[in-house]
Short mmCIF file of C-alpha atoms (C1' of nucleotides) in Angstrom, two decimals:
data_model
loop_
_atom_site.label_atom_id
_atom_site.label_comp_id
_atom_site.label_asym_id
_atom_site.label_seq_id
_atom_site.Cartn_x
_atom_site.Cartn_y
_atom_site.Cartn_z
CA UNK A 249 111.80 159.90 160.34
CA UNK A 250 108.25 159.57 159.09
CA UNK A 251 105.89 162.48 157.88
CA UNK A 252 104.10 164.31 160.81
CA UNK A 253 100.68 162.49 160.23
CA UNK A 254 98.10 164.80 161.52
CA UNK A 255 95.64 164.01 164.44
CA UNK A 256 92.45 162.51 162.80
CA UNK A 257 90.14 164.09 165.86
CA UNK A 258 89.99 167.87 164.78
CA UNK A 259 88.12 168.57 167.51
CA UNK A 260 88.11 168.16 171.44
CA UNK A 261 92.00 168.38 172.55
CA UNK A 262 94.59 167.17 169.73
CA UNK A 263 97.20 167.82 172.90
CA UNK A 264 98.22 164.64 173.61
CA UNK A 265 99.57 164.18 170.19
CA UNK A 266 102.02 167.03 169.97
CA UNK A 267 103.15 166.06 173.72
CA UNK A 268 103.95 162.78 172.90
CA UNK A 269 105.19 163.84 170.01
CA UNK A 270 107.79 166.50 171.91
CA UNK A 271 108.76 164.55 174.61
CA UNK A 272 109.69 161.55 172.07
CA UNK A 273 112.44 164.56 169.78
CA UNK A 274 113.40 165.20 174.01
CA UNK A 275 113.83 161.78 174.42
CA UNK A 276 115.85 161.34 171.53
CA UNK A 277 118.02 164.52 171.94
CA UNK A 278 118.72 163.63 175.52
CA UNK A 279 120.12 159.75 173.76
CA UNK A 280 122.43 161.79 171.10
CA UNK A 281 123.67 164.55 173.37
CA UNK A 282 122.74 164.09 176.92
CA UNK A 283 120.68 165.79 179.10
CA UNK A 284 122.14 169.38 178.82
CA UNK A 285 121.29 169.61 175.58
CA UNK A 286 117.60 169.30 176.75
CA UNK A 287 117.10 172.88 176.69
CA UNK A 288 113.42 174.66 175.98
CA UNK A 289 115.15 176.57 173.20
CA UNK A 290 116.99 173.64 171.89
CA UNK A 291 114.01 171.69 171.56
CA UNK A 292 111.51 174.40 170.36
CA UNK A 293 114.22 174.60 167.20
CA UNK A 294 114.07 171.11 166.98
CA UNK A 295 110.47 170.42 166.88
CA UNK A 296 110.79 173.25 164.15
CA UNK A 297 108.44 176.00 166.62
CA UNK A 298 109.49 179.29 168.65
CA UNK A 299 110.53 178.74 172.00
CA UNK A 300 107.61 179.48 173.72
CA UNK A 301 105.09 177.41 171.54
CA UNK A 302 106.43 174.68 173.79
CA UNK A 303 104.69 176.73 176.77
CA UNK A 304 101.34 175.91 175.35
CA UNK A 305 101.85 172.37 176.08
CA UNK A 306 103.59 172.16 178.51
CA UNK A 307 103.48 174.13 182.10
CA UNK A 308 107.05 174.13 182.49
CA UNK A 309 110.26 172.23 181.91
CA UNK A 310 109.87 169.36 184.79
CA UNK A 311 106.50 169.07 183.04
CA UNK A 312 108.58 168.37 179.87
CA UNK A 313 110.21 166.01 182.04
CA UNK A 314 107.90 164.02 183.54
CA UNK A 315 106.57 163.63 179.88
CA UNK A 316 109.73 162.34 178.77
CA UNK A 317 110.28 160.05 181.48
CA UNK A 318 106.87 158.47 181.49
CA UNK A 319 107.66 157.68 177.89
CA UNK A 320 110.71 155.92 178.87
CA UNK A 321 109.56 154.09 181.71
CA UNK A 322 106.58 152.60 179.18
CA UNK A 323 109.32 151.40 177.16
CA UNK A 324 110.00 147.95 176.60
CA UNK A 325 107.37 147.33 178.97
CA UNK A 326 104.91 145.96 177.01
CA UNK A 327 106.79 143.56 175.19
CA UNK A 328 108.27 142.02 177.90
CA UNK A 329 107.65 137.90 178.02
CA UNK A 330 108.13 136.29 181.16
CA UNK A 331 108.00 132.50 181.90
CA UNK A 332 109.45 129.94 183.66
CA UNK A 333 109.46 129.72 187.28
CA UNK A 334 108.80 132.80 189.86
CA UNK A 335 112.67 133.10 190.02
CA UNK A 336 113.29 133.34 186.39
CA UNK A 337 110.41 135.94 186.13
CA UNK A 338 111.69 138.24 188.51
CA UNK A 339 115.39 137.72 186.75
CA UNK A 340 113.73 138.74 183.13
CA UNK A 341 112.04 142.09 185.33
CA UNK A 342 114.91 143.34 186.83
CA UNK A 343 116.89 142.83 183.71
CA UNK A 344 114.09 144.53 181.75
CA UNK A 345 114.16 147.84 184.29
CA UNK A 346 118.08 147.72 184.02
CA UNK A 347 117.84 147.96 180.19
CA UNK A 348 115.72 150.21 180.21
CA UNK A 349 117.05 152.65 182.61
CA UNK A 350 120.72 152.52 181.07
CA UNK A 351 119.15 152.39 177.74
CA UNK A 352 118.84 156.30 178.12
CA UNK A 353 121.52 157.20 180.53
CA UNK A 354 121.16 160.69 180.21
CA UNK A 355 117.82 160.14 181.98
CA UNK A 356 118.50 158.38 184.90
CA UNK A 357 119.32 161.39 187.47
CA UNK A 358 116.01 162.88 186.22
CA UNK A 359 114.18 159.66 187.06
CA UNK A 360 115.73 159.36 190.63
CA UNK A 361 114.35 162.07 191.14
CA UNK A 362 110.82 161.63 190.38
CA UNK A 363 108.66 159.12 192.44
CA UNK A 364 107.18 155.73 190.68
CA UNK A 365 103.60 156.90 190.33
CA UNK A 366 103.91 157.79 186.58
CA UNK A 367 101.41 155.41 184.33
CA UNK A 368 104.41 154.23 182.62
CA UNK A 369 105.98 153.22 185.96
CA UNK A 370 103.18 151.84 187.40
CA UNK A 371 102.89 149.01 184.84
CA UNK A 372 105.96 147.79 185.44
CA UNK A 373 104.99 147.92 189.11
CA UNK A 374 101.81 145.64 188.85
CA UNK A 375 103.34 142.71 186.32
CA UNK A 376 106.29 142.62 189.38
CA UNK A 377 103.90 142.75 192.21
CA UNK A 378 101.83 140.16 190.06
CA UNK A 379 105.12 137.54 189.73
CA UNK A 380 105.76 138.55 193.21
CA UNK A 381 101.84 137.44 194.76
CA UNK A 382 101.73 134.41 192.57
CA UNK A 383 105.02 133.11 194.09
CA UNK A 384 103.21 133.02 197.44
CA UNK A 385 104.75 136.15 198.74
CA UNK A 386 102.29 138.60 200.95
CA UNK A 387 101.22 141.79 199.37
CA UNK A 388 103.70 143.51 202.58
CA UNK A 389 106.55 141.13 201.30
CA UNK A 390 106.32 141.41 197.71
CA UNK A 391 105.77 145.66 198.56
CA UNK A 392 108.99 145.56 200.39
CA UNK A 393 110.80 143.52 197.77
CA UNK A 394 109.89 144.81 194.78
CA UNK A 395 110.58 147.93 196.05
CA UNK A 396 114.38 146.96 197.23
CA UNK A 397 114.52 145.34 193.91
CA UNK A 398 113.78 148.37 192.30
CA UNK A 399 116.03 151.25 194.29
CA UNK A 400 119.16 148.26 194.15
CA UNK A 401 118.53 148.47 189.94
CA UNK A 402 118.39 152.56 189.76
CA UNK A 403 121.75 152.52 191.96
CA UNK A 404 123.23 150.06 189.47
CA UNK A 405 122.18 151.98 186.37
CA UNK A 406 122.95 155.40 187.94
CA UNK A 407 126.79 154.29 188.42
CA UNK A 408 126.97 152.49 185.36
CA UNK A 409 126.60 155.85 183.59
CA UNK A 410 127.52 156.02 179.67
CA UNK A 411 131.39 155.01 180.06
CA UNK A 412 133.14 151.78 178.71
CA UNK A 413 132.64 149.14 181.58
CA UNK A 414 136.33 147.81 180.96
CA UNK A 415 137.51 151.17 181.19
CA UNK A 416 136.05 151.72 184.42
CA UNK A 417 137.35 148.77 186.05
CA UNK A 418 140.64 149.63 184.66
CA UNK A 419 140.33 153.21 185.93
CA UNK A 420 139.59 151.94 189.50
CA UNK A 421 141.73 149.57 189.40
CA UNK A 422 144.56 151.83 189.07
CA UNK A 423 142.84 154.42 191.57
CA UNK A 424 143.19 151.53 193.98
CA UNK A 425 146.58 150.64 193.51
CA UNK A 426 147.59 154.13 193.67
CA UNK A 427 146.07 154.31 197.27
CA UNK A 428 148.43 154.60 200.09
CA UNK A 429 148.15 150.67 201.21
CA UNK A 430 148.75 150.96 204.57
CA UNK A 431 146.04 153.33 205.20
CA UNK A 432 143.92 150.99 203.76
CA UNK A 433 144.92 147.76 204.08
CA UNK A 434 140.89 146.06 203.33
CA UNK A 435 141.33 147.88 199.86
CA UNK A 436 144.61 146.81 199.22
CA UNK A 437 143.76 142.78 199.90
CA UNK A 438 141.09 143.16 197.22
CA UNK A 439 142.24 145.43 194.41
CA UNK A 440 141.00 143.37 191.16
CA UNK A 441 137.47 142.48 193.03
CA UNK A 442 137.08 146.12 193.66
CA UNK A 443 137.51 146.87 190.06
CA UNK A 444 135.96 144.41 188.92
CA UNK A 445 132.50 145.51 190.94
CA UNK A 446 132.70 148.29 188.81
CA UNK A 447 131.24 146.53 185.37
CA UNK A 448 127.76 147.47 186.69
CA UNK A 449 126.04 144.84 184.12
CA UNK A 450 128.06 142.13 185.73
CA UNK A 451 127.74 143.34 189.19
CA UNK A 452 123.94 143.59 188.93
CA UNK A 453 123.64 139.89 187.82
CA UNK A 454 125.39 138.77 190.95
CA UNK A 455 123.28 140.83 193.16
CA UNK A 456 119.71 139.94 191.63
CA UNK A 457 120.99 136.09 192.02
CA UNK A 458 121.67 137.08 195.87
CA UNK A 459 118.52 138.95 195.52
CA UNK A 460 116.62 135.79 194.56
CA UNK A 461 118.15 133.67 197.27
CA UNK A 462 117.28 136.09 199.85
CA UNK A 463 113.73 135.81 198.37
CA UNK A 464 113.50 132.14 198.67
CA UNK A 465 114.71 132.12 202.13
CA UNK A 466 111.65 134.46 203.12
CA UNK A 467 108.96 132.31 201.68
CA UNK A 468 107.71 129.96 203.89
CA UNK A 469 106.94 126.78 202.13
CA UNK A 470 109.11 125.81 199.23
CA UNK A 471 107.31 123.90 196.40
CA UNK A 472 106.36 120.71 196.98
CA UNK B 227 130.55 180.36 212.78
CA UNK B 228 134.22 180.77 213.78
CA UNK B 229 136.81 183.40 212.74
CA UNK B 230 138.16 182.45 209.91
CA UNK B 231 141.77 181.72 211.16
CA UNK B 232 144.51 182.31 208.73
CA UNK B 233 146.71 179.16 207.73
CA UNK B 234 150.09 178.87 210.11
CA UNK B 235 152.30 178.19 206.68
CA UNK B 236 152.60 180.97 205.00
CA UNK B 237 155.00 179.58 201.95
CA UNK B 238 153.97 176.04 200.04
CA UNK B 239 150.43 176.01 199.06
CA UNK B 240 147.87 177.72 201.14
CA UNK B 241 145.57 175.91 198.92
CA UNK B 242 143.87 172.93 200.57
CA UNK B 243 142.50 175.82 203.08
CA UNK B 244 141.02 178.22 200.42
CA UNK B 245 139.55 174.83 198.64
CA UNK B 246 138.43 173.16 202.55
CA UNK B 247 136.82 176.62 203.31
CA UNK B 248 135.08 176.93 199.96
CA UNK B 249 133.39 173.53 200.06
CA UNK B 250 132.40 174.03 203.40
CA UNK B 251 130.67 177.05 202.05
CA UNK B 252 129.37 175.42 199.73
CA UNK B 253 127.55 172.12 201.45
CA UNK B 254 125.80 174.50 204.00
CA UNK B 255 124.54 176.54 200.51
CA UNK B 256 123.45 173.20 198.98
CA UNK B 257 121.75 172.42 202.71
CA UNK B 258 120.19 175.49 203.18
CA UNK B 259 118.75 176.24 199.63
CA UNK B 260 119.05 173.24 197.55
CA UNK B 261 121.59 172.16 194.96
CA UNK B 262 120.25 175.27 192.49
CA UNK B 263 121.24 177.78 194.85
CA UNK B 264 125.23 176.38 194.17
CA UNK B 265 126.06 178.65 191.67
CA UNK B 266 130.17 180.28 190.98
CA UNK B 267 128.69 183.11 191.14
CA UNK B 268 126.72 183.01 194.48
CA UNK B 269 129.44 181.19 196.15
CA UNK B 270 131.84 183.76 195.47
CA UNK B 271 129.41 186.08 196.85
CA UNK B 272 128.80 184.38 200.29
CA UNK B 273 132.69 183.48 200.13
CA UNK B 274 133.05 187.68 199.94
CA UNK B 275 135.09 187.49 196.78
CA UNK B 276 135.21 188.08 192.77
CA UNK B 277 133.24 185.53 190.90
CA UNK B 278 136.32 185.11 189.28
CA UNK B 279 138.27 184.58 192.09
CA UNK B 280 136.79 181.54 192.48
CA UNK B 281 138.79 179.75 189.74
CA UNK B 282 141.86 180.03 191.17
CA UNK B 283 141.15 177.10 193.30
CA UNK B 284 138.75 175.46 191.03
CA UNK B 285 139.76 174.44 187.36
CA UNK B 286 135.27 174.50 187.08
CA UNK B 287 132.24 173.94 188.72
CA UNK B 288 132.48 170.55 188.30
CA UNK B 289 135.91 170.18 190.50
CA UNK B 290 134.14 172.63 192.90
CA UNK B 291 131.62 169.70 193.29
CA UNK B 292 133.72 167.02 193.76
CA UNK B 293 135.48 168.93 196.63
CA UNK B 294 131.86 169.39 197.91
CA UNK B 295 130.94 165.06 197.59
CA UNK B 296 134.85 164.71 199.15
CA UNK B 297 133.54 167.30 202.35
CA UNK B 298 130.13 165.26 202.49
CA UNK B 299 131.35 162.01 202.14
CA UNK B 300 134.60 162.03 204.84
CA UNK B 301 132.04 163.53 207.41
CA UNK B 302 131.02 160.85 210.25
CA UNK B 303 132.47 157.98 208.97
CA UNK B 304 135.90 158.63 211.29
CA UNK B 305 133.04 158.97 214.43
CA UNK B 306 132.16 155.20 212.93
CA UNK B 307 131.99 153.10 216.35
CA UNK B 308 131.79 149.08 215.32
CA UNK B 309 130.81 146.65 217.62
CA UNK B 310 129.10 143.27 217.36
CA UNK B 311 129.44 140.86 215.47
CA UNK B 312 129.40 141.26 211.76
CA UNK B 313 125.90 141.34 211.07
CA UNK B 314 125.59 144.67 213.85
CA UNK B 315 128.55 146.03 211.72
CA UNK B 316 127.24 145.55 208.56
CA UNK B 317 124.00 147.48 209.60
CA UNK B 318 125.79 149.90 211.37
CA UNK B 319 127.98 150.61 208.28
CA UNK B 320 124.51 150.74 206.10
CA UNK B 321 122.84 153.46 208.10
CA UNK B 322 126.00 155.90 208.72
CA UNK B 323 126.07 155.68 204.76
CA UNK B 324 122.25 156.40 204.55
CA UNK B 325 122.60 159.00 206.93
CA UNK B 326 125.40 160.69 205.83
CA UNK B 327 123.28 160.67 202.13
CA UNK B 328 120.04 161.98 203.40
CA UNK B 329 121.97 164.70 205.55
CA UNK B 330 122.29 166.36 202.42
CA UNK B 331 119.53 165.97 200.45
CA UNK B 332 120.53 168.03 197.23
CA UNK B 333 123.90 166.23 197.07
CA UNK B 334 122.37 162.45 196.49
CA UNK B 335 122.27 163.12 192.37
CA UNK B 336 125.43 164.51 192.31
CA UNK B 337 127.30 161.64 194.58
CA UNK B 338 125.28 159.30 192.17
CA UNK B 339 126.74 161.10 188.86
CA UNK B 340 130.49 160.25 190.67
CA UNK B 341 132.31 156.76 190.92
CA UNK B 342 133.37 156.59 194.77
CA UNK B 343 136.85 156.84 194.23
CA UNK B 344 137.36 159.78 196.47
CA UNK B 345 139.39 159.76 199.13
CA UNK B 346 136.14 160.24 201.55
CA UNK B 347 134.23 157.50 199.86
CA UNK B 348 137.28 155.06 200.04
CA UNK B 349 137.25 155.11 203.88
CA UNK B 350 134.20 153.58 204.21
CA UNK B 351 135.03 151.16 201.42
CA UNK B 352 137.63 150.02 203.70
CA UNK B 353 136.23 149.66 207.11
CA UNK B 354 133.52 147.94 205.27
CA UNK B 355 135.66 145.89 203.44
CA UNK B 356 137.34 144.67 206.58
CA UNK B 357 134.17 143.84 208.08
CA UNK B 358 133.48 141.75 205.46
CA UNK B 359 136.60 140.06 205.15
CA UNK B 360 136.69 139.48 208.83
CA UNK B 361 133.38 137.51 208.70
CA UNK B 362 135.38 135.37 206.45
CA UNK B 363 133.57 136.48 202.88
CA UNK B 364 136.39 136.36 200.12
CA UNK B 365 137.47 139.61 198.77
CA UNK B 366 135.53 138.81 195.54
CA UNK B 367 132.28 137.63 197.76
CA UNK B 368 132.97 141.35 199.80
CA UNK B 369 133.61 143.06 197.32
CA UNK B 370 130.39 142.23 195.44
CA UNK B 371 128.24 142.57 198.63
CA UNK B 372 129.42 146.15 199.81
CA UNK B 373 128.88 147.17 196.22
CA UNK B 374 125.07 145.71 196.17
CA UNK B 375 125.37 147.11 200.06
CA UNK B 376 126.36 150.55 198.75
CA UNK B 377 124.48 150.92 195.43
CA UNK B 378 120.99 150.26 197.04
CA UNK B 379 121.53 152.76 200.22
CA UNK B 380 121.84 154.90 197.75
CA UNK B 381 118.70 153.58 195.67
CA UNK B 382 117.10 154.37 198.66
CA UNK B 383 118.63 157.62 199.74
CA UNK B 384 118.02 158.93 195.75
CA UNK B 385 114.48 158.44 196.52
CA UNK B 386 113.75 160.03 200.19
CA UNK B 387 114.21 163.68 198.54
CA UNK B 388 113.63 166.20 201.08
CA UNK B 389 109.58 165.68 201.43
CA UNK B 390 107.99 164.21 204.72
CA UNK B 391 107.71 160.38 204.64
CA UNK B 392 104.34 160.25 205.78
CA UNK B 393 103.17 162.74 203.54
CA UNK B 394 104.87 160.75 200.69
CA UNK B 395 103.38 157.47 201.79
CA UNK B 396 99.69 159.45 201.81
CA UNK B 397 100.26 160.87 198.50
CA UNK B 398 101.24 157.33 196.66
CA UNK B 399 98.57 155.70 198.59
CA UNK B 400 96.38 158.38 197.02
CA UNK B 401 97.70 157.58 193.91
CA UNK B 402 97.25 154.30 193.79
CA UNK B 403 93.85 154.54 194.48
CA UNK B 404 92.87 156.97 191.60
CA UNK B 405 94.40 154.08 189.13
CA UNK B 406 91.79 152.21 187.23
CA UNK B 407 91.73 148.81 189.48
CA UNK B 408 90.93 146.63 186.38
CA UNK B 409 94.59 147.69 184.66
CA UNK B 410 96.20 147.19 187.67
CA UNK B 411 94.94 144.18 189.40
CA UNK B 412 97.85 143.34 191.45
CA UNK B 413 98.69 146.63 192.51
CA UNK B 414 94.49 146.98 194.02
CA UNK B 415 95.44 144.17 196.04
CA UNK B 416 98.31 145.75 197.89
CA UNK B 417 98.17 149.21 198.16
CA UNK B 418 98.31 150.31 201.64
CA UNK B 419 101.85 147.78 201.58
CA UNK B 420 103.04 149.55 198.44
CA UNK B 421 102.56 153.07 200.03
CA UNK B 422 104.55 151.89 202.86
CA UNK B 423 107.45 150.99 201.11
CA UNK B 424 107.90 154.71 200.06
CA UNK B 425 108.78 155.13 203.80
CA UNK B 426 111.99 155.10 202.57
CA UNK B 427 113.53 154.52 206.14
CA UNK B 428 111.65 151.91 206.97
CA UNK B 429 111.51 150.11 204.03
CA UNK B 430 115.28 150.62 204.17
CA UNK B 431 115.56 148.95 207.27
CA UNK B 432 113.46 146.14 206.17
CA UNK B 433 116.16 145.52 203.05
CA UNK B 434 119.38 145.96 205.25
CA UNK B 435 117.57 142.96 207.10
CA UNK B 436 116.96 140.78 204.13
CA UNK B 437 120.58 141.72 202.68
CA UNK B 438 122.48 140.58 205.58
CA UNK B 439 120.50 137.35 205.85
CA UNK B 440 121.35 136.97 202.15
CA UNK B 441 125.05 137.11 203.33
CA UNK B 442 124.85 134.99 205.96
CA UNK B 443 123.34 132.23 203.40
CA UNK B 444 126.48 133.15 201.24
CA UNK B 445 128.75 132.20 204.06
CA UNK B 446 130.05 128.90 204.05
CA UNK B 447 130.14 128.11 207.99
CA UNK B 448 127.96 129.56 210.18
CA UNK B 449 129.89 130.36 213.68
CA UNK B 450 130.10 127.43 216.27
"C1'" DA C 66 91.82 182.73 170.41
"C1'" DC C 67 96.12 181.30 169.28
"C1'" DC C 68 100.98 181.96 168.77
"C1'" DT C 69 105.55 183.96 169.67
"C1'" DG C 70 109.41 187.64 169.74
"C1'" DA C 71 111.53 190.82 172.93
"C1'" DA C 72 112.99 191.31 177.38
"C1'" DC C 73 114.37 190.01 182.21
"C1'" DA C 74 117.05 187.90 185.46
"C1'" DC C 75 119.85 184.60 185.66
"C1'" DC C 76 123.97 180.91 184.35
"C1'" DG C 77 129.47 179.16 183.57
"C1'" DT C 78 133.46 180.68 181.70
"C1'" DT C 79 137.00 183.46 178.64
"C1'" DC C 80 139.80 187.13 178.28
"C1'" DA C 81 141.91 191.18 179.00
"C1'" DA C 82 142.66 194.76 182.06
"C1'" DG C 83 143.65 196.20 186.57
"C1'" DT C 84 146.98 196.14 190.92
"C1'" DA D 141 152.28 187.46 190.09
"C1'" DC D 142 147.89 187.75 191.67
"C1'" DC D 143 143.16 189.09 191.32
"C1'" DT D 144 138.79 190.30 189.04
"C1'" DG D 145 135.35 193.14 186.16
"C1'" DA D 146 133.41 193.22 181.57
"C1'" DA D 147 131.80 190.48 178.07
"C1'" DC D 148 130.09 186.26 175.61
"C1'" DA D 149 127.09 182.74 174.77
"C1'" DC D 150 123.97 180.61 176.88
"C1'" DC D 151 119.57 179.43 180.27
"C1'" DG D 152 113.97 179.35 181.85
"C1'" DT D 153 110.21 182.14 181.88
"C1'" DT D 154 107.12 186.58 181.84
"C1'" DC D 155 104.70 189.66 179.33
"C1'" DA D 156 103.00 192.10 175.83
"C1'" DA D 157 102.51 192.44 171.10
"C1'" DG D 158 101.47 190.30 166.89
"C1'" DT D 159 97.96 187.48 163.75
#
DNA sequence: ACCTGAACACCGTTCAAGT
DNA sequence: ACCTGAACACCGTTCAAGT
């Protein structure tokens, strides 16, 4: 929306400006249209440049990629406030990666994919591990659970995909029912909690409560 | 490997065979060369027919891939043998589902793009349901937990990827190292544990551990 | 030096022509 | 009826030609 305001450093390498500034129209082109619309071509017309001007800065398209998911992974990041207790903390963090993972849903296959080790992705792992230490948890623990925390809240966001949650649950639901019952007679006991599993957003806050309880039974000393 | 042996029933729909055949086909493609290899066009190739031919027993690529997650997900869960008490099943359950993920590596994202409402996916959720239920969990309590159960196996199984695990835990411990300690303060102080958890095995095991003794909290009376 | 159009080797799928 | 080649509208990327 706002002019193009030109890199005030005219010399050394201005390159960091037009990536950021590519991988944000990617970013935003994956949010309108989804990621198949993410093409070289499509976004070289986009950014208003042949196709292969997009070559100079980047080395390919999963370099294009990794640029546009280390710019959502910084997202939201920053801002983030966290207080209260060690429990609440780790509550506001998960909620925070949830958000921002289904906040761009068209992204979330391409982040699976990718390991954690991104700058963007790394801050989010040191304020966790931080919460995680200062609750008394060993760097081996915290590892383990941030990590568990992390993989649990990509699963959650990769199902939850860009679909109504009611109409999920009401499409399962009737997938369910349709099911031959005595073939599967666990399904058929527990129809409407099935579906209902299926509104990710309220799933996910039942499982980071479990989460935190299966936290609190690991460390060894409750407070005082 | 074996002679492709025509179907007995020659009137009705020969069908599920062509289909069965196809996506069999297809999952050893996928296995051998990686999801990018899976194109109409190649299958029909190593299938020794038209391109074209193809469509006859697939509206599009995309309900050639859901025959391909059906194929993937049925196999070894009928070979399934429980025993134990519920805590053995319940791990037991979580590592035939890992397995049968990481068996085919270049499948995870597409499973992940697909609610389990296949016919494949649904046995598990009912063997694992009745495990569950057995223990004595409600169908609402169940249902919640082999959802958490199922979304972070496949967390997990998103983020093995093909690569050696001990190559992937030298490479993030590398890459941890290279990060400016001063930015990251809490991630200096446990690297070697965070590098671990990208053992994604390992780590899993670790989590299936913590999980069930999150259940067992959940559980209103312990045996006895 | 910097930029980029033409060209290459692919896609999934439509549509009309073969038998 | 059943099958399928040609054609269309796309891809990512190489390479050589423009300035």
């Amino acid at each position: 929306m706002a002019e193009t305001q030109t890199p005030r450093r005219s010399r050394g390498r201005p390159r960091t400006f037009d990536r950021e500034r590519a991988a944000r129209t990617a970013l935003a082109l994956v949010d309108r249209e989804g990621l198949a619309a993410l093409t070289m071509r499509r976004l070289a017309r986009e950014l208003g440049m042949g196709t292969m001007s997009l070559y100079r800065h980047f080395r390919d398209k999963d370099e294009l990629l990794d640029a546009v998911v280390d710019l959502a992974s910084r997202e939201g990041i920053d801002q983030l406030a966290l207080r209260g207790d060690w429990q609440a903390r780790v509550r506001t963090l998960a909620r925070a990666l949830y958000d921002s993972l289904t906040r761009h849903p068209g992204l979330v296959q391409v982040r699976l994919s990718r390991p954690m080790l991104s700058p963007g992705a790394l801050r989010l792992t040191d304020i966790a591990m931080q919460v995680l230490l200062d609750a008394g948890f060993s760097p081996r623990q915290a590892a383990h659970a941030y990590r568990a925390l992390f993989l649990y809240t990509f699963g959650c966001a990769a199902f939850d995909g860009e679909s109504d949650p009611a109409a999920r649950v009401r499409l399962s639901a009737a997938a369910l029912t349709a099911l031959p019952a005595d073939e599967h007679p666990a399904i058929a006991r527990s129809i409407p909690a099935l579906a209902e599993t299926m509104d990710s957003k309220r799933h996910f806050e039942r499982g980071i409560a479990m989460f935190i309880k299966g936290l609190e039974a690991e460390l060894p000393d409750t407070r005082g």
